[in-house]
């Protein structure tokens, strides 16, 4: 039987201090003890080059390409779910 204690190193990338404090509250200290934060992607790249992390959590808005694809898909679903202009026939 293996009683090895697993501790994961975590890197949080977010410019929002509120997000960081909220996320710290969700991460169990016994499992994610060395949690580091960076306020920018460039700072995170520098830290990531120096040290390995088990988890990297990034709080960032989606790219423009992703937003366009999401909007296009949402419009397709709305067209499919829109009720027809003709009333249903009842027998």
Short mmCIF file of C-alpha atoms in Angstrom, two decimals:
data_model
loop_
_atom_site.label_atom_id
_atom_site.label_comp_id
_atom_site.label_asym_id
_atom_site.label_seq_id
_atom_site.Cartn_x
_atom_site.Cartn_y
_atom_site.Cartn_z
CA UNK A 1 0.00 0.00 0.00
CA UNK A 2 1.38 3.39 -0.98
CA UNK A 3 0.73 6.24 1.45
CA UNK A 4 2.47 8.87 -0.66
CA UNK A 5 1.09 12.35 -0.12
CA UNK A 6 0.37 14.17 -3.39
CA UNK A 7 1.06 17.89 -3.46
CA UNK A 8 0.60 19.81 -6.70
CA UNK A 9 2.36 23.00 -7.73
CA UNK A 10 -0.01 25.56 -9.21
CA UNK A 11 0.53 28.68 -11.31
CA UNK A 12 -2.31 31.22 -11.43
CA UNK A 13 -2.15 33.79 -14.23
CA UNK A 14 -4.57 36.67 -13.69
CA UNK A 15 -4.43 40.44 -13.54
CA UNK A 16 -7.42 40.47 -11.18
CA UNK A 17 -6.55 40.38 -7.47
CA UNK A 18 -10.16 39.47 -6.66
CA UNK A 19 -9.92 36.38 -8.87
CA UNK A 20 -6.66 35.35 -7.21
CA UNK A 21 -8.06 35.59 -3.68
CA UNK A 22 -11.23 33.73 -4.68
CA UNK A 23 -9.19 30.96 -6.29
CA UNK A 24 -6.88 30.68 -3.29
CA UNK A 25 -9.98 30.05 -1.19
CA UNK A 26 -11.00 27.17 -3.46
CA UNK A 27 -7.61 25.46 -3.63
CA UNK A 28 -6.93 23.16 -0.68
CA UNK A 29 -3.68 24.19 0.96
CA UNK A 30 -2.73 20.60 1.74
CA UNK A 31 -2.94 19.62 -1.97
CA UNK A 32 -1.83 22.82 -3.77
CA UNK A 33 0.75 24.16 -1.38
CA UNK A 34 3.16 26.02 -3.69
CA UNK A 35 0.64 28.23 -5.53
CA UNK A 36 2.28 31.09 -7.45
CA UNK A 37 0.55 34.03 -9.13
CA UNK A 38 1.51 36.14 -12.14
CA UNK A 39 -0.30 39.20 -13.40
CA UNK A 40 0.64 38.80 -17.08
CA UNK A 41 1.33 36.11 -19.65
CA UNK A 42 4.91 37.32 -20.17
CA UNK A 43 5.65 37.05 -16.43
CA UNK A 44 4.05 33.59 -16.39
CA UNK A 45 6.27 32.49 -19.29
CA UNK A 46 9.39 33.57 -17.37
CA UNK A 47 8.31 31.74 -14.21
CA UNK A 48 7.26 28.68 -16.22
CA UNK A 49 10.71 28.53 -17.86
CA UNK A 50 12.36 28.40 -14.42
CA UNK A 51 10.02 25.98 -12.69
CA UNK A 52 7.64 23.14 -13.56
CA UNK A 53 3.99 23.28 -12.54
CA UNK A 54 1.35 20.59 -12.31
CA UNK A 55 -1.53 22.99 -12.95
CA UNK A 56 -1.63 26.32 -14.78
CA UNK A 57 -4.86 28.32 -14.40
CA UNK A 58 -5.28 31.29 -16.75
CA UNK A 59 -7.96 33.93 -16.30
CA UNK A 60 -8.18 35.67 -19.66
CA UNK A 61 -10.91 36.71 -22.07
CA UNK A 62 -11.35 34.44 -25.10
CA UNK A 63 -9.74 35.41 -28.37
CA UNK A 64 -11.66 37.25 -31.08
CA UNK A 65 -11.71 34.13 -33.28
CA UNK A 66 -13.30 32.06 -30.50
CA UNK A 67 -15.90 34.77 -29.79
CA UNK A 68 -16.90 34.89 -33.47
CA UNK A 69 -17.26 31.10 -33.67
CA UNK A 70 -19.32 31.09 -30.47
CA UNK A 71 -21.59 33.89 -31.76
CA UNK A 72 -22.08 32.11 -35.11
CA UNK A 73 -22.99 28.83 -33.37
CA UNK A 74 -25.39 30.63 -31.00
CA UNK A 75 -27.20 32.22 -33.96
CA UNK A 76 -27.54 28.82 -35.66
CA UNK A 77 -29.08 27.35 -32.51
CA UNK A 78 -31.47 30.29 -32.17
CA UNK A 79 -32.68 29.76 -35.74
CA UNK A 80 -33.31 26.07 -35.04
CA UNK A 81 -35.16 26.76 -31.81
CA UNK A 82 -37.24 29.68 -33.08
CA UNK A 83 -40.92 28.81 -33.33
CA UNK A 84 -42.28 28.85 -36.85
CA UNK A 85 -44.55 31.69 -37.93
CA UNK A 86 -47.27 29.23 -38.95
CA UNK A 87 -49.58 27.96 -36.21
CA UNK A 88 -49.64 24.23 -35.54
CA UNK A 89 -52.56 22.30 -37.05
CA UNK A 90 -54.78 20.55 -34.58
CA UNK A 91 -56.99 17.63 -35.55
#
